[in-house]
Amino acid sequence: MKIAAEIEAMKPRLVEWRHDLHAHPETAFEEHRTAAFLARELRAAGLEVHEGIGRTGVVAVLRNGDGPSVGLRADIDALDITEATGLPYASGTTGKMHACGHDGHTTMLLGAALHMAANPPRGTVVFIFQPAEENEGGARVMIEDGLFERFPVDTVFGMHNWPGVPVGEFAIHSGPMMAAFDTFELKITGKGAHAAMPHQGVDPILVAGQIQTAWQAIVSRTVNPNDAAVISITQIKAGDTWNIIPDTVLIRGTARSLTPEVRDLLEREMIHRAGLVAETFGARAELDYQRRYPATINTSPETDIARVAAETIAGENTVRQDMTASMGAEDFAFMLEKRPGAYIWIGNGSVEGGRNLHSPNYDFNDDALTLGVQYWVEVANRALSRNSSAEPLS
Ligand code: NI
């Protein structure tokens, strides 16, 4: 592994930051302590710092003459999960936890910012510390707050730890890395009746069953088998007792897809079929389909930059390109809708003992910290000196 001596020397400081962030988790748009800490450290390193971008986001800018510009993004928020690790630096806030490793992501990008402030590449680097990745779309909020107008970048890069990939390795491929994430709520209105006299009503529970079948047939019969799609119903609520057919049924769930075309198809077909099926039975269906996060889609040239950066520092055969996309979602997708770029997974090691994302037993792996810092430095240098075969500056 090729990690600069100065970055290796940062490790105790990186670990200290990471543990402190871990002990003080903050969730969507409440990352005030985290943001203040970042702003303080970034300013102390001489960077131009902007706070309150997308509410609790922090942006730091490093300018060094003319040249291209690159955005590097880390997410900074925690989750509403009660930590069960028993670690000495476990969450001190009941019900909140850094269970997705954003404490590690924050630390790695901060380390890279400080290193690059002392070793500035030619061009402009924009360090994007993004709030509210989990469920609330903080990336979208930063973009709506003028992120890319105020801090124009040619390309943008993201990174997430990935349990199950060994520490010291990465995974990336061009095209979709993570799925689009949508939610839906369907209200079926029939007509309540005594259970012994169903002919006097319109049974919405029967309709719900038929709609579920019609929807799953979209995935199995209408989507091209070579494309990925998921429709998962996770809640069905109806009725209060044994012998009364209720008036209504409420169905909720999530839909996932990897391309805009499949996403459009799912939404269109779910609305169409729910309406037709309900009508067939004399009921009414109202579907509220909410588009939450788009698919996270890497562009090809930037994927190459990221892959070569990772291989350069981690070594040959350390960058997996054969992993399938995750049907989980990631709001860095909003940034990739606006700029070419690439999102990479950095190995977090074994999942043993429940060290999986969003598990109460999860912990970011400190052994990945310096590699992550070096990756950021390398990818920024390569993005800024693209088309040049010169040795990167790191
Ligand atoms: Ni995450």
Coordinates of C-alpha atoms and ligand atoms in Angstrom, one line a residue:
M1 CA 0.0 0.0 0.0
K2 CA 1.3 3.4 -1.0
I3 CA 0.4 5.8 1.8
A4 CA 2.3 9.0 2.2
A5 CA 4.3 9.3 5.4
E6 CA 2.5 12.5 6.4
I7 CA -0.8 10.7 6.1
E8 CA 0.4 7.7 8.1
A9 CA 1.5 10.2 10.7
M10 CA -2.0 11.6 10.9
K11 CA -3.5 8.3 12.0
P12 CA -3.7 9.0 15.8
R13 CA -5.4 12.3 15.1
L14 CA -7.8 10.6 12.6
V15 CA -8.7 7.9 15.1
E16 CA -9.3 10.5 17.8
W17 CA -11.6 12.6 15.5
R18 CA -13.4 9.4 14.4
H19 CA -14.1 8.2 17.9
D20 CA -15.2 11.7 19.1
L21 CA -17.6 11.9 16.1
H22 CA -18.8 8.4 16.9
A23 CA -19.5 9.3 20.5
H24 CA -21.5 12.3 19.4
P25 CA -23.8 11.2 16.6
E26 CA -26.2 13.7 15.1
T27 CA -29.1 12.9 12.7
A28 CA -30.5 14.7 9.7
F29 CA -30.1 18.5 9.7
E30 CA -29.1 18.5 13.4
E31 CA -25.4 18.0 12.7
H32 CA -24.5 21.3 14.5
R33 CA -21.7 20.0 16.7
T34 CA -20.2 18.0 13.8
A35 CA -20.4 21.0 11.4
A36 CA -18.9 23.4 14.0
F37 CA -16.0 20.9 14.5
L38 CA -15.4 20.6 10.8
A39 CA -15.5 24.4 10.2
R40 CA -13.0 25.0 13.0
E41 CA -10.5 22.4 11.8
L42 CA -10.9 23.4 8.1
R43 CA -10.4 27.1 8.9
A44 CA -7.4 26.3 11.1
A45 CA -5.9 24.7 8.0
G46 CA -6.3 27.9 6.1
L47 CA -9.2 26.8 3.9
E48 CA -12.1 29.0 2.8
V49 CA -15.0 27.6 4.7
H50 CA -18.8 28.1 4.1
E51 CA -21.2 26.9 6.7
G52 CA -25.0 26.4 6.5
I53 CA -25.0 25.1 2.9
G54 CA -28.1 22.9 2.8
R55 CA -28.9 23.8 6.4
T56 CA -26.1 22.0 8.3
G57 CA -23.7 21.3 5.4
V58 CA -20.1 22.6 5.3
V59 CA -18.2 23.4 2.2
A60 CA -14.4 24.1 2.2
V61 CA -12.6 25.4 -0.9
L62 CA -8.9 25.0 -1.7
R63 CA -7.9 27.2 -4.7
N64 CA -4.5 27.0 -6.3
G65 CA -4.3 28.9 -9.6
D66 CA -6.2 28.2 -12.8
G67 CA -7.2 24.7 -13.7
P68 CA -10.1 22.3 -13.4
S69 CA -12.1 21.9 -10.3
V70 CA -13.2 18.7 -8.4
G71 CA -15.8 18.1 -5.7
L72 CA -15.2 15.5 -3.0
R73 CA -18.2 14.6 -0.9
A74 CA -18.6 12.9 2.5
D75 CA -21.8 12.4 4.4
I76 CA -21.8 13.4 8.1
D77 CA -25.1 12.3 9.6
A78 CA -26.0 9.4 12.0
L79 CA -29.0 7.2 12.4
D80 CA -31.9 6.7 14.8
I81 CA -30.5 3.4 16.1
T82 CA -29.6 2.5 19.7
E83 CA -25.9 1.4 19.7
A84 CA -25.1 -2.1 21.1
T85 CA -21.4 -2.3 20.5
G86 CA -20.3 -1.5 24.1
L87 CA -17.2 0.3 22.7
P88 CA -15.5 2.8 24.9
Y89 CA -16.4 5.5 22.4
A90 CA -20.0 4.3 21.9
S91 CA -22.7 6.8 21.3
G92 CA -23.4 9.1 24.2
T93 CA -26.8 10.0 22.8
T94 CA -29.6 7.6 23.5
G95 CA -31.3 6.3 20.3
K96 CA -28.7 7.8 17.9
M97 CA -25.7 6.1 16.4
H98 CA -23.1 6.3 13.7
A99 CA -24.3 2.9 12.3
C100 CA -23.3 3.6 8.7
G101 CA -19.8 4.8 9.1
H102 CA -20.4 8.4 8.2
D103 CA -18.1 9.2 11.2
G104 CA -15.3 7.5 9.2
H105 CA -16.3 9.2 6.0
T106 CA -16.3 12.7 7.7
T107 CA -12.9 11.9 9.2
M108 CA -11.3 10.7 6.0
L109 CA -12.4 13.8 4.0
L110 CA -11.3 16.1 6.8
G111 CA -7.9 14.4 6.8
A112 CA -7.6 14.8 3.1
A113 CA -8.6 18.4 3.2
L114 CA -5.9 19.1 5.8
H115 CA -3.3 17.2 3.8
M116 CA -4.2 18.9 0.6
A117 CA -4.2 22.4 2.3
A118 CA -0.5 21.7 3.0
N119 CA 0.1 20.2 -0.4
P120 CA -2.2 22.0 -2.8
P121 CA -2.8 20.5 -6.2
R122 CA -3.2 22.9 -9.1
G123 CA -6.8 23.8 -9.6
T124 CA -9.7 24.0 -7.2
V125 CA -10.8 21.3 -4.7
V126 CA -14.2 21.7 -3.1
F127 CA -14.7 19.6 0.0
I128 CA -18.4 18.9 0.5
F129 CA -19.5 17.8 4.0
Q130 CA -23.1 16.8 3.4
P131 CA -25.8 16.4 6.1
A132 CA -28.8 14.2 6.2
E133 CA -27.8 11.4 3.8
E134 CA -30.1 9.0 5.6
N135 CA -33.7 9.3 4.3
E136 CA -33.8 13.1 4.1
G137 CA -31.9 13.8 0.9
G138 CA -29.3 16.3 2.2
A139 CA -27.5 16.2 -1.1
R140 CA -30.6 17.4 -2.9
V141 CA -31.0 20.1 -0.3
M142 CA -27.4 21.3 -0.7
I143 CA -27.9 21.4 -4.5
E144 CA -31.1 23.4 -4.1
D145 CA -29.1 25.7 -1.9
G146 CA -26.9 26.5 -4.9
L147 CA -24.0 24.1 -4.2
F148 CA -22.8 23.8 -7.7
E149 CA -23.5 27.4 -8.7
R150 CA -21.6 28.8 -5.7
F151 CA -18.9 26.1 -5.9
P152 CA -18.7 25.0 -9.5
V153 CA -16.9 21.7 -10.1
D154 CA -16.2 19.8 -13.2
T155 CA -16.5 16.4 -11.6
V156 CA -17.6 15.0 -8.2
F157 CA -16.5 12.0 -6.3
G158 CA -18.1 10.1 -3.4
M159 CA -17.0 7.2 -1.1
H160 CA -18.8 4.8 1.2
N161 CA -17.4 2.0 3.4
W162 CA -18.5 -1.5 2.5
P163 CA -18.6 -4.3 5.0
G164 CA -17.7 -7.6 3.5
V165 CA -14.9 -6.1 1.3
P166 CA -11.6 -6.6 3.1
V167 CA -9.8 -3.5 4.5
G168 CA -7.2 -2.4 1.9
E169 CA -9.6 -3.1 -1.0
F170 CA -12.1 -1.1 -3.0
A171 CA -15.0 -1.9 -5.3
I172 CA -16.3 0.2 -8.2
H173 CA -17.8 -0.1 -11.6
S174 CA -19.3 2.3 -14.1
G175 CA -23.0 2.6 -14.4
P176 CA -25.4 2.0 -11.5
M177 CA -23.8 1.4 -8.1
M178 CA -26.9 1.9 -6.0
A179 CA -30.6 1.8 -6.7
A180 CA -33.2 4.5 -7.0
F181 CA -35.3 4.5 -3.9
D182 CA -39.0 5.4 -4.0
T183 CA -41.9 5.0 -1.5
F184 CA -45.5 4.4 -2.1
E185 CA -48.8 4.6 -0.2
L186 CA -51.9 3.1 -1.7
K187 CA -55.3 3.7 -0.2
I188 CA -58.0 1.2 -1.4
T189 CA -61.5 2.3 -0.7
G190 CA -64.3 -0.3 -0.9
K191 CA -67.5 -0.5 1.1
G192 CA -67.6 -2.1 4.6
A193 CA -70.1 -4.8 5.3
H194 CA -70.8 -7.6 7.8
A195 CA -68.4 -10.4 7.1
A196 CA -71.3 -12.9 6.9
M197 CA -72.9 -10.8 4.1
P198 CA -70.0 -9.8 1.8
H199 CA -72.3 -9.2 -1.1
Q200 CA -73.6 -6.1 0.6
G201 CA -70.2 -4.4 0.4
V202 CA -67.0 -4.1 -1.6
D203 CA -64.2 -6.0 0.1
P204 CA -61.0 -3.8 -0.1
I205 CA -58.9 -6.6 1.4
L206 CA -59.6 -8.9 -1.5
V207 CA -58.7 -6.0 -3.8
A208 CA -55.5 -5.5 -1.9
G209 CA -54.5 -9.1 -2.5
Q210 CA -55.2 -8.8 -6.3
I211 CA -53.2 -5.5 -6.5
Q212 CA -50.3 -7.1 -4.8
T213 CA -50.3 -9.9 -7.3
A214 CA -50.6 -7.5 -10.2
W215 CA -47.7 -5.4 -8.9
Q216 CA -45.4 -8.4 -8.4
A217 CA -46.2 -9.4 -12.0
I218 CA -44.6 -6.0 -13.1
V219 CA -41.3 -7.2 -11.7
S220 CA -41.5 -10.8 -12.9
R221 CA -43.3 -10.3 -16.3
T222 CA -43.0 -6.7 -17.5
V223 CA -39.5 -5.5 -16.5
N224 CA -36.8 -7.0 -18.7
P225 CA -35.3 -9.9 -16.8
N226 CA -31.8 -8.4 -17.4
D227 CA -32.9 -5.3 -15.5
A228 CA -33.2 -5.1 -11.7
A229 CA -36.4 -4.1 -10.0
V230 CA -37.9 -4.5 -6.6
I231 CA -41.4 -3.8 -5.3
S232 CA -41.7 -4.6 -1.6
I233 CA -44.9 -4.1 0.3
T234 CA -44.0 -3.6 3.9
Q235 CA -47.2 -2.5 5.6
I236 CA -50.8 -3.5 5.0
K237 CA -53.3 -2.0 7.4
A238 CA -57.0 -2.7 7.5
G239 CA -59.8 -3.7 9.8
D240 CA -60.5 -3.8 13.5
T241 CA -62.3 -7.0 14.2
W242 CA -63.2 -10.6 13.1
N243 CA -66.5 -10.1 11.5
I244 CA -66.5 -6.8 9.8
I245 CA -65.2 -6.1 6.3
P246 CA -63.5 -2.7 6.5
D247 CA -64.1 0.2 4.2
T248 CA -60.4 0.8 3.4
V249 CA -57.0 -0.8 3.2
L250 CA -53.7 1.1 3.4
I251 CA -50.6 -0.4 1.7
R252 CA -47.2 1.0 2.0
G253 CA -43.8 0.0 0.7
T254 CA -40.8 0.8 -1.4
A255 CA -39.7 0.3 -5.0
R256 CA -36.2 0.1 -6.2
S257 CA -34.6 0.2 -9.7
L258 CA -31.3 0.9 -11.3
T259 CA -32.2 2.9 -14.4
P260 CA -34.5 5.9 -15.0
E261 CA -36.4 3.8 -17.6
V262 CA -37.3 1.0 -15.2
R263 CA -38.1 3.6 -12.5
D264 CA -40.6 5.2 -14.9
L265 CA -42.1 1.8 -15.8
L266 CA -42.6 0.8 -12.1
E267 CA -44.4 4.1 -11.3
R268 CA -46.5 4.1 -14.4
E269 CA -47.5 0.4 -14.1
M270 CA -48.2 0.5 -10.4
I271 CA -50.6 3.4 -10.8
H272 CA -52.2 1.9 -13.9
R273 CA -52.7 -1.6 -12.4
A274 CA -53.9 -0.4 -9.0
G275 CA -56.6 1.7 -10.7
L276 CA -57.7 -1.0 -13.1
V277 CA -57.8 -3.8 -10.5
A278 CA -59.7 -1.6 -8.0
E279 CA -62.2 -0.6 -10.7
T280 CA -62.8 -4.2 -11.7
F281 CA -64.0 -4.9 -8.1
G282 CA -65.9 -1.7 -7.7
A283 CA -63.4 -0.2 -5.4
R284 CA -61.2 2.9 -5.7
A285 CA -57.4 3.1 -5.5
E286 CA -55.4 6.2 -4.8
L287 CA -51.6 5.8 -5.1
D288 CA -49.2 8.3 -3.7
Y289 CA -45.9 7.4 -5.4
Q290 CA -42.9 9.4 -4.1
R291 CA -39.6 9.6 -5.9
R292 CA -37.0 9.7 -3.1
Y293 CA -33.5 9.1 -4.4
P294 CA -32.4 8.5 -8.0
A295 CA -30.1 5.6 -8.8
T296 CA -26.4 6.3 -8.1
I297 CA -24.9 6.1 -11.6
N298 CA -21.1 6.4 -12.2
T299 CA -19.9 7.9 -15.4
S300 CA -17.3 5.9 -17.3
P301 CA -14.3 8.3 -17.5
E302 CA -14.6 9.3 -13.9
T303 CA -14.9 5.6 -12.8
D304 CA -11.6 5.0 -14.6
I305 CA -10.0 7.9 -12.7
A306 CA -11.3 6.5 -9.4
R307 CA -10.3 2.9 -10.2
V308 CA -6.8 3.9 -11.2
A309 CA -6.5 6.1 -8.1
A310 CA -7.5 3.2 -5.9
E311 CA -5.2 0.7 -7.7
T312 CA -2.3 3.1 -7.5
I313 CA -2.4 3.3 -3.7
A314 CA -3.9 -0.1 -2.8
G315 CA -2.1 -2.2 -5.4
E316 CA -3.0 -4.4 -8.3
N317 CA -6.1 -6.6 -7.9
T318 CA -7.3 -4.6 -5.0
V319 CA -10.2 -2.9 -6.8
R320 CA -13.2 -5.2 -7.4
Q321 CA -15.1 -4.4 -10.6
D322 CA -17.3 -7.4 -10.6
M323 CA -19.7 -6.6 -7.7
T324 CA -23.3 -6.2 -8.6
A325 CA -25.1 -2.9 -7.8
S326 CA -26.7 -2.7 -4.4
M327 CA -30.5 -2.3 -4.3
G328 CA -29.9 0.0 -1.3
A329 CA -29.9 3.7 -2.0
E330 CA -27.5 6.7 -1.6
D331 CA -28.3 10.4 -2.0
F332 CA -24.9 11.1 -3.6
A333 CA -27.1 10.1 -6.7
F334 CA -28.4 13.7 -6.8
M335 CA -24.9 15.0 -7.2
L336 CA -24.2 12.5 -10.0
E337 CA -27.3 13.7 -11.7
K338 CA -25.7 17.2 -11.9
R339 CA -22.0 16.4 -12.5
P340 CA -20.0 13.5 -14.0
G341 CA -18.4 11.5 -11.2
A342 CA -17.9 8.3 -9.4
Y343 CA -18.8 6.7 -6.2
I344 CA -16.5 4.0 -4.7
W345 CA -16.8 1.5 -1.9
I346 CA -13.9 1.2 0.5
G347 CA -13.5 -2.1 2.3
N348 CA -14.6 -2.1 5.9
G349 CA -13.6 -5.7 6.6
S350 CA -15.5 -8.7 8.0
V351 CA -19.2 -8.5 8.8
E352 CA -18.8 -10.9 11.7
G353 CA -20.4 -9.8 15.0
G354 CA -23.0 -7.9 13.0
R355 CA -20.6 -5.2 11.6
N356 CA -23.1 -4.5 8.8
L357 CA -24.4 -1.1 7.8
H358 CA -27.3 0.1 9.9
S359 CA -26.7 -2.7 12.5
P360 CA -26.5 -1.7 16.2
N361 CA -23.3 -3.7 16.3
Y362 CA -21.7 -1.9 13.4
D363 CA -18.5 0.2 13.7
F364 CA -16.4 1.9 11.1
N365 CA -13.0 0.2 10.7
D366 CA -10.2 2.6 11.8
D367 CA -7.7 0.6 9.7
A368 CA -9.3 2.0 6.6
L369 CA -8.8 5.7 7.6
T370 CA -5.4 6.4 6.2
L371 CA -6.2 4.5 3.0
G372 CA -9.3 6.6 2.6
V373 CA -7.5 9.8 3.1
Q374 CA -4.9 8.8 0.5
Y375 CA -7.6 7.8 -1.9
W376 CA -9.2 11.2 -1.7
V377 CA -5.8 12.9 -2.3
E378 CA -5.0 10.6 -5.2
V379 CA -8.4 10.9 -6.9
A380 CA -8.4 14.7 -6.6
N381 CA -5.0 14.9 -8.1
R382 CA -5.9 12.6 -10.9
A383 CA -9.2 14.4 -11.6
L384 CA -7.3 17.8 -11.7
S385 CA -4.5 16.5 -13.9
R386 CA -6.7 14.3 -16.2
N387 CA -5.2 13.5 -19.6
S388 CA -1.8 13.9 -18.0
S389 CA 0.2 10.8 -17.4
A390 CA 2.4 12.6 -14.9
E391 CA 2.8 11.1 -11.5
P392 CA 0.2 12.5 -9.2
L393 CA 1.3 15.0 -6.6
S394 CA 0.4 13.1 -3.5
Ligands
NI1 NI -24.3 5.4 4.7

